[in-house]
Amino acid sequence: MTSVSTTSPAPDRTCSFKQSDSPITSPLPPLREWQTRRHSSHHVLGFELTEAIARRYCQEEFPIPEGASELKVEAHLTVMEDVVPDILGRKFAVPIIPAPLVKEPSALSGMTHVIALADNWAPQRRWRQPPSPEVVDQIADELQLEGAEREPRWYKCVDQD
């Protein structure tokens, strides 16, 4: 009677890892300027709430009545300082706060309102951190911004001197 060996050879436990098996890792994109700035005084990261943006939202969301006086148009645009951030805050993960008044030397009065993407003094920690670059780009698309306007900036809030 012949005996048949029922033992199988030991499994090969050597690693046959080849260079081509490694996951492809691309370097992280460089940080954008707004991602690297930190301020100790009250600042918000955002886009300037221009009259063009306010008018566009007026037409899309809350049309200005035909033949409205200039005073009514101005009042309507002022209301957009609350409405636009509210609309964006519901659509994207950004603070829903009325457009804060900030210092802006290029503005006629030296101040302007911005659509806040982050507030370094926000009571909720999640609103202190800037959104991801992808979300910032989506918001810039939503606002129909072009060129340098697509990059948000840190603005010093008027409540601080």
Short mmCIF file of C-alpha atoms in Angstrom, two decimals:
data_model
loop_
_atom_site.label_atom_id
_atom_site.label_comp_id
_atom_site.label_asym_id
_atom_site.label_seq_id
_atom_site.Cartn_x
_atom_site.Cartn_y
_atom_site.Cartn_z
CA MET A 1 0.00 0.00 0.00
CA THR A 2 1.39 3.29 -0.98
CA SER A 3 0.99 6.21 1.24
CA VAL A 4 -0.03 9.52 -0.19
CA SER A 5 1.21 12.61 1.51
CA THR A 6 -1.65 14.85 2.57
CA THR A 7 0.51 17.73 3.66
CA SER A 8 0.68 20.61 1.30
CA PRO A 9 3.71 22.78 0.96
CA ALA A 10 3.91 25.71 3.34
CA PRO A 11 2.34 28.86 1.94
CA ASP A 12 4.74 31.43 0.59
CA ARG A 13 4.70 34.28 3.09
CA THR A 14 7.13 36.46 1.24
CA CYS A 15 5.82 39.77 0.02
CA SER A 16 5.71 40.06 -3.71
CA PHE A 17 5.01 43.80 -3.62
CA LYS A 18 5.99 45.43 -6.87
CA GLN A 19 6.49 49.13 -7.53
CA SER A 20 3.51 49.10 -9.88
CA ASP A 21 1.27 47.71 -7.11
CA SER A 22 1.65 50.80 -4.95
CA PRO A 23 -1.28 53.20 -4.84
CA ILE A 24 -0.80 56.28 -6.93
CA THR A 25 -0.32 59.23 -4.64
CA SER A 26 -0.18 62.67 -6.07
CA PRO A 27 1.25 65.51 -4.05
CA LEU A 28 -1.28 67.66 -2.23
CA PRO A 29 -2.11 70.89 -4.03
CA PRO A 30 -0.45 73.95 -2.54
CA LEU A 31 -2.48 75.86 0.02
CA ARG A 32 -4.18 78.98 -1.25
CA GLU A 33 -3.36 82.29 0.43
CA TRP A 34 -6.65 82.48 2.33
CA GLN A 35 -5.96 79.03 3.85
CA THR A 36 -2.69 80.11 5.46
CA ARG A 37 -3.66 83.40 7.08
CA ARG A 38 -4.62 83.58 10.74
CA HIS A 39 -5.69 86.70 12.61
CA SER A 40 -5.98 87.46 16.30
CA SER A 41 -8.46 90.31 15.77
CA HIS A 42 -11.98 89.76 14.40
CA HIS A 43 -11.80 88.85 10.72
CA VAL A 44 -14.11 87.10 8.28
CA LEU A 45 -13.15 85.20 5.18
CA GLY A 46 -15.43 86.05 2.33
CA PHE A 47 -16.38 87.59 -0.95
CA GLU A 48 -17.39 91.23 -1.23
CA LEU A 49 -21.16 91.52 -1.58
CA THR A 50 -21.21 93.78 -4.61
CA GLU A 51 -24.22 95.55 -6.02
CA ALA A 52 -23.99 93.28 -9.09
CA ILE A 53 -24.33 90.16 -6.90
CA ALA A 54 -27.20 91.71 -4.94
CA ARG A 55 -29.01 92.72 -8.14
CA ARG A 56 -28.58 89.24 -9.62
CA TYR A 57 -30.15 87.65 -6.54
CA CYS A 58 -32.91 90.26 -6.62
CA GLN A 59 -33.76 89.23 -10.17
CA GLU A 60 -33.58 85.50 -9.42
CA GLU A 61 -35.10 85.32 -5.94
CA PHE A 62 -36.94 88.55 -5.08
CA PRO A 63 -37.53 90.72 -8.16
CA ILE A 64 -37.58 94.47 -7.70
CA PRO A 65 -41.00 95.84 -8.70
CA GLU A 66 -41.14 97.62 -12.06
CA GLY A 67 -40.86 101.39 -11.73
CA ALA A 68 -39.57 101.25 -8.15
CA SER A 69 -38.00 104.46 -6.91
CA GLU A 70 -34.25 104.64 -6.40
CA LEU A 71 -34.86 104.68 -2.64
CA LYS A 72 -36.88 101.44 -2.85
CA VAL A 73 -34.19 99.84 -5.04
CA GLU A 74 -31.51 100.78 -2.48
CA ALA A 75 -33.66 99.41 0.35
CA HIS A 76 -34.20 96.20 -1.60
CA LEU A 77 -30.46 95.81 -2.20
CA THR A 78 -29.83 96.38 1.51
CA VAL A 79 -32.18 93.50 2.31
CA MET A 80 -29.96 91.33 0.12
CA GLU A 81 -27.24 91.71 2.78
CA ASP A 82 -29.32 89.24 4.81
CA VAL A 83 -30.87 87.23 1.99
CA VAL A 84 -27.77 86.27 -0.04
CA PRO A 85 -25.83 84.80 2.93
CA ASP A 86 -28.99 82.95 3.98
CA ILE A 87 -29.42 81.39 0.53
CA LEU A 88 -25.75 80.39 0.34
CA GLY A 89 -25.74 79.10 3.91
CA ARG A 90 -28.60 76.75 3.12
CA LYS A 91 -26.92 75.53 -0.06
CA PHE A 92 -23.34 75.20 1.22
CA ALA A 93 -21.72 74.58 4.60
CA VAL A 94 -21.01 78.23 5.41
CA PRO A 95 -22.24 80.46 8.24
CA ILE A 96 -25.73 81.88 7.86
CA ILE A 97 -25.05 85.36 9.16
CA PRO A 98 -26.01 88.74 7.74
CA ALA A 99 -23.21 90.14 5.59
CA PRO A 100 -20.83 91.71 8.11
CA LEU A 101 -19.55 95.24 7.65
CA VAL A 102 -15.80 95.16 7.08
CA LYS A 103 -13.00 97.57 6.37
CA GLU A 104 -12.17 97.90 2.70
CA PRO A 105 -9.89 100.77 1.67
CA SER A 106 -10.92 100.52 -1.98
CA ALA A 107 -14.61 101.07 -1.15
CA LEU A 108 -15.92 104.62 -1.36
CA SER A 109 -16.75 104.74 2.35
CA GLY A 110 -13.78 102.60 3.37
CA MET A 111 -16.22 99.85 4.35
CA THR A 112 -18.23 97.19 2.58
CA HIS A 113 -20.32 94.09 3.30
CA VAL A 114 -19.05 90.59 2.61
CA ILE A 115 -20.53 87.15 2.22
CA ALA A 116 -18.82 85.33 5.09
CA LEU A 117 -17.39 81.87 4.49
CA ALA A 118 -15.69 81.73 7.90
CA ASP A 119 -15.56 83.97 10.98
CA ASN A 120 -12.54 83.57 13.24
CA TRP A 121 -14.57 84.71 16.27
CA ALA A 122 -17.71 82.68 15.50
CA PRO A 123 -19.39 81.12 18.54
CA GLN A 124 -19.56 77.76 16.74
CA ARG A 125 -16.19 76.16 16.07
CA ARG A 126 -17.28 74.82 12.66
CA TRP A 127 -17.83 78.38 11.34
CA ARG A 128 -14.28 79.40 12.31
CA GLN A 129 -12.67 77.05 9.80
CA PRO A 130 -12.64 78.01 6.12
CA PRO A 131 -14.52 75.64 3.82
CA SER A 132 -12.58 73.37 1.49
CA PRO A 133 -11.21 74.86 -1.73
CA GLU A 134 -13.81 72.82 -3.65
CA VAL A 135 -16.68 74.44 -1.72
CA VAL A 136 -15.10 77.89 -2.18
CA ASP A 137 -14.95 77.25 -5.94
CA GLN A 138 -18.61 76.12 -5.97
CA ILE A 139 -19.66 79.30 -4.16
CA ALA A 140 -17.60 81.42 -6.56
CA ASP A 141 -19.40 79.67 -9.43
CA GLU A 142 -22.77 80.30 -7.76
CA LEU A 143 -21.90 84.00 -7.39
CA GLN A 144 -20.66 84.08 -11.01
CA LEU A 145 -17.29 85.47 -9.95
CA GLU A 146 -14.38 85.63 -12.37
CA GLY A 147 -10.63 86.08 -12.18
CA ALA A 148 -9.16 87.37 -8.92
CA GLU A 149 -12.69 87.84 -7.50
CA ARG A 150 -12.94 84.04 -7.21
CA GLU A 151 -10.42 84.00 -4.35
CA PRO A 152 -11.96 84.97 -1.00
CA ARG A 153 -10.08 87.34 1.28
CA TRP A 154 -9.81 87.88 5.01
CA TYR A 155 -11.47 91.17 5.95
CA LYS A 156 -11.15 92.97 9.26
CA CYS A 157 -14.57 93.50 10.83
CA VAL A 158 -15.57 97.07 11.60
CA ASP A 159 -16.34 96.12 15.21
CA GLN A 160 -12.55 95.99 15.83
CA ASP A 161 -10.02 98.80 15.71
#
